[in-house]
CSV table of C-alpha atoms in Angstrom, one decimal:
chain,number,residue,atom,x,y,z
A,214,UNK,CA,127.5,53.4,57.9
A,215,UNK,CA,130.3,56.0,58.9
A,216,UNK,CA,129.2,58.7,56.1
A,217,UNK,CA,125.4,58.1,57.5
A,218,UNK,CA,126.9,58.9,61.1
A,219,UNK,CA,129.0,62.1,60.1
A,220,UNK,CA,125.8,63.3,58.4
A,221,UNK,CA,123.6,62.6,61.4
A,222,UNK,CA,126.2,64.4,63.9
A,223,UNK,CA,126.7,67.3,61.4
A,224,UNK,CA,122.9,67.9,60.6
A,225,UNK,CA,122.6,67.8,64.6
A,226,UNK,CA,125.5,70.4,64.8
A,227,UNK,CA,123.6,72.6,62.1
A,228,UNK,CA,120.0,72.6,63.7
A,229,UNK,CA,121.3,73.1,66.9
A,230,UNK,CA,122.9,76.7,65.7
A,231,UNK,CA,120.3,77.5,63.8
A,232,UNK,CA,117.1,77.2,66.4
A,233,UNK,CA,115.2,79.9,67.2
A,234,UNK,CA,115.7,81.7,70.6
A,235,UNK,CA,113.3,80.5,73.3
A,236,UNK,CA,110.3,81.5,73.1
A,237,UNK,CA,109.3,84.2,75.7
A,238,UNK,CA,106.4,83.4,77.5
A,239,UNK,CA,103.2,86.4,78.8
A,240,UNK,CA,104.0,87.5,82.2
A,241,UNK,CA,100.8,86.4,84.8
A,242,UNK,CA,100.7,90.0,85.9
A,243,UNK,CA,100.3,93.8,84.0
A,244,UNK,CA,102.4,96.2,85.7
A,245,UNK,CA,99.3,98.5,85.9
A,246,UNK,CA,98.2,95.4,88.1
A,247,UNK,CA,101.3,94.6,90.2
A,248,UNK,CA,101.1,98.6,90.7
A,249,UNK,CA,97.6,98.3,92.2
A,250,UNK,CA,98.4,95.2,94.4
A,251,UNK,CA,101.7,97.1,95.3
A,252,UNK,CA,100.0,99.7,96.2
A,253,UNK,CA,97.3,98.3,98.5
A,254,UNK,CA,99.9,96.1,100.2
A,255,UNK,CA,102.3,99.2,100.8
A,256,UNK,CA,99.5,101.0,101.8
A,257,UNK,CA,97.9,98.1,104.6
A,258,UNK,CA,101.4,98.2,106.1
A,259,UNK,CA,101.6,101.9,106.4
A,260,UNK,CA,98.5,101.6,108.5
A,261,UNK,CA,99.6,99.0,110.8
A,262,UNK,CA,102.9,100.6,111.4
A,263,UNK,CA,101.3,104.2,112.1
A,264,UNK,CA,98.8,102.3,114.2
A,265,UNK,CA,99.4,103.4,117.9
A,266,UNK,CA,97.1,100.6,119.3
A,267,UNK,CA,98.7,97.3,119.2
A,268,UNK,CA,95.2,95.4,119.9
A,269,UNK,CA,93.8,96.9,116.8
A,270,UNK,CA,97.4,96.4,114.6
A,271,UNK,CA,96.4,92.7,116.0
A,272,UNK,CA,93.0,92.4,114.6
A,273,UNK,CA,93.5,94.2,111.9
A,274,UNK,CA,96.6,91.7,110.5
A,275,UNK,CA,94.2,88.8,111.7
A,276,UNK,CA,91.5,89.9,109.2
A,277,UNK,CA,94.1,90.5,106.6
A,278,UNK,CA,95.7,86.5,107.0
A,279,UNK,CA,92.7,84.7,107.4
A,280,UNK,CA,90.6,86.8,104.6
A,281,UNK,CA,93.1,86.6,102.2
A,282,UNK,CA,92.0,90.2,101.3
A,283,UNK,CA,94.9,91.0,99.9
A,284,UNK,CA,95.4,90.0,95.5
A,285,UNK,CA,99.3,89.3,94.9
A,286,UNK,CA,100.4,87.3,92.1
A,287,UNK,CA,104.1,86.9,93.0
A,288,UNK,CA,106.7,88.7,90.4
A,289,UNK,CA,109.3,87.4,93.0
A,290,UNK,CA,109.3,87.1,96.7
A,291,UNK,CA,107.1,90.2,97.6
A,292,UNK,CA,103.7,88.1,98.5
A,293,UNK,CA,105.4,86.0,100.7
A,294,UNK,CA,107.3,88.9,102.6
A,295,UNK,CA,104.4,90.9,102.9
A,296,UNK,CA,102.6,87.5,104.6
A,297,UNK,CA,105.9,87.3,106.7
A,298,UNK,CA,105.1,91.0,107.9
A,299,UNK,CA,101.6,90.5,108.9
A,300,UNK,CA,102.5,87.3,110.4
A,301,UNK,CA,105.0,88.8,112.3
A,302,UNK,CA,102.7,91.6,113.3
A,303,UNK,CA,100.3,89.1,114.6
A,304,UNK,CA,103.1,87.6,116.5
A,305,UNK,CA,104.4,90.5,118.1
A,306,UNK,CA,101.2,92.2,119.5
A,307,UNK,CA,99.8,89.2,120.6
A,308,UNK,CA,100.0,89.8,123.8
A,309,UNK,CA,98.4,93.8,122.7
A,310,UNK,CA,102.0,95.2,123.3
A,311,UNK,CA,104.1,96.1,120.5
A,312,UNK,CA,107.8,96.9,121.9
A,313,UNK,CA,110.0,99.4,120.0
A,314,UNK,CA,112.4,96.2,119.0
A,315,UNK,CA,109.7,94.3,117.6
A,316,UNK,CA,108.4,97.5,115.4
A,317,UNK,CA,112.0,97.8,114.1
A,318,UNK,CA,111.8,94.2,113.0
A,319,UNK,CA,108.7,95.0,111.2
A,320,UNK,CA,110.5,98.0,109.6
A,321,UNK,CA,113.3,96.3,108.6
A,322,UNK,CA,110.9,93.4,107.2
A,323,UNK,CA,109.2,96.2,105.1
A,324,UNK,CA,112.7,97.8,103.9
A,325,UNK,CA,113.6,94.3,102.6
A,326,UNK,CA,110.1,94.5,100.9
A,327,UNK,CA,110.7,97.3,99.2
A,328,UNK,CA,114.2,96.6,97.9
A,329,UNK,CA,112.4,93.2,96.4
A,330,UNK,CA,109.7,95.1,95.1
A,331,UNK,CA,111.5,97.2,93.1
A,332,UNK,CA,113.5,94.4,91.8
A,333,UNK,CA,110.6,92.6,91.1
A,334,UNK,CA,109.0,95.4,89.4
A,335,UNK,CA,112.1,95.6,87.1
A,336,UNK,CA,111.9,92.3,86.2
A,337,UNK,CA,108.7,92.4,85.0
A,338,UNK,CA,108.9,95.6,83.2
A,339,UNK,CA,112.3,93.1,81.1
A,340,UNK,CA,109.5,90.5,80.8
A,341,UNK,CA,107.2,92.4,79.0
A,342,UNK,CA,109.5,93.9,76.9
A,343,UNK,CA,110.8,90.5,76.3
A,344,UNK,CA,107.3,89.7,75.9
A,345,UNK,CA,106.4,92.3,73.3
């Protein structure tokens, strides 16, 4: 009975060092993809920042939240930042004023975007080199 259980815990020793690595699983997104929804979600907050009048920054972030419009399969955070923005957006120029505080919180939402869009973007560049 002791020999069976030395052999039991030493086979379990040896087939635990010898399994394979985990297996890497497909990324849900291409980076030519995550480019294109980058892209248009970089883009639609461009436009609502350069936009001068707050009434139309209004409707125009209304169309984009309740149409979901906008394609973005998440790498990382960036969907859900670029929701915060618009939501913020809606927030702010609700009343059709958008004060110079509330646009730097929108920029400084949209730096933070872009810092986790490029660290998303790097991640998923690893994945698919994992992948491959």
């Amino acid at each position: 009975m002791k020999l069976l259980t030395l052999f039991l815990i030493f086979a379990s020793i040896a087939l635990a060092s010898c399994s394979p690595k985990a297996p890497s699983f497909k990324p849900d997104i291409s980076i030519e993809e995550f480019d294109k929804e980058i892209n248009t979600i970089t883009g639609l907050i461009k436009k609502l920042l350069d936009e001068k009048d707050p009434e139309v920054a209004h409707e125009i972030s209304l169309g984009i939240e309740s149409s979901f419009a906008v394609s973005c399969v998440p790498v990382g955070t960036e969907c859900t930042q670029f929701h915060n923005i618009v939501t913020a957006i809606i927030q702010h120029t609700n009343d059709r004023k958008f004060t110079v505080e509330e646009k730097m919180q929108i920029i400084n939402l949209n730096y933070e975007l872009e810092n986790t869009i490029k660290k998303s973007r790097e991640s998923l560049v690893a994945s698919w080199k994992k992948y491959n």
